[in-house]
């Protein structure tokens, strides 16, 4: 609720208009949801909107987080499809998707949403979620899902945490905690 209140304050005091919210995952902390009838699916948003009603009036462009992936991902995606009445504000039509926004008569902004849990780790991603490891997403993406090559790229990309100045994060997909990120040089 504190985050929702802070978002509401920014939306009210700073922004002249609020067109959408980009949600970076983990909406259903700690272990996702079970199905499209899971009460958490609506309660999370209802709780947010109760303290931040302005946020209920716009689309929530969302991506899956590792905690969402611990549950039934298909149920979250089903609830996030355009036209779904489960949580009308939630827009998460697929694990990987894009959303184009007209920001000027001659300009567009393309937002790309990637489920890095499945990209980097595939099935059983929790095993690679250890906060002391990271995998190079770009190297992993070169190989088909489920392939031996992708598995090897994941294994090769694992490194000790935290990275050093000589071996920076770059485009790596990390699975750490906030307190560990604070250790970065």
PDB file of C-alpha atoms in Angstrom, residues 57 90 98 108 115 136 138 168:
ATOM      1  CA  UNK A  57      -8.257   4.513 -14.454  1.00  0.00           C
ATOM      2  CA  UNK A  90      -4.033  -5.483 -16.371  1.00  0.00           C
ATOM      3  CA  UNK A  98       5.345  -5.202 -27.333  1.00  0.00           C
ATOM      4  CA  UNK A 108       6.181   6.235 -31.578  1.00  0.00           C
ATOM      5  CA  UNK A 115       9.778 -12.725 -19.409  1.00  0.00           C
ATOM      6  CA  UNK A 136      24.127 -13.792 -19.619  1.00  0.00           C
ATOM      7  CA  UNK A 138      22.141 -12.373 -24.650  1.00  0.00           C
ATOM      8  CA  UNK A 168      30.486  -5.857 -14.766  1.00  0.00           C
TER       9      UNK A 168
END
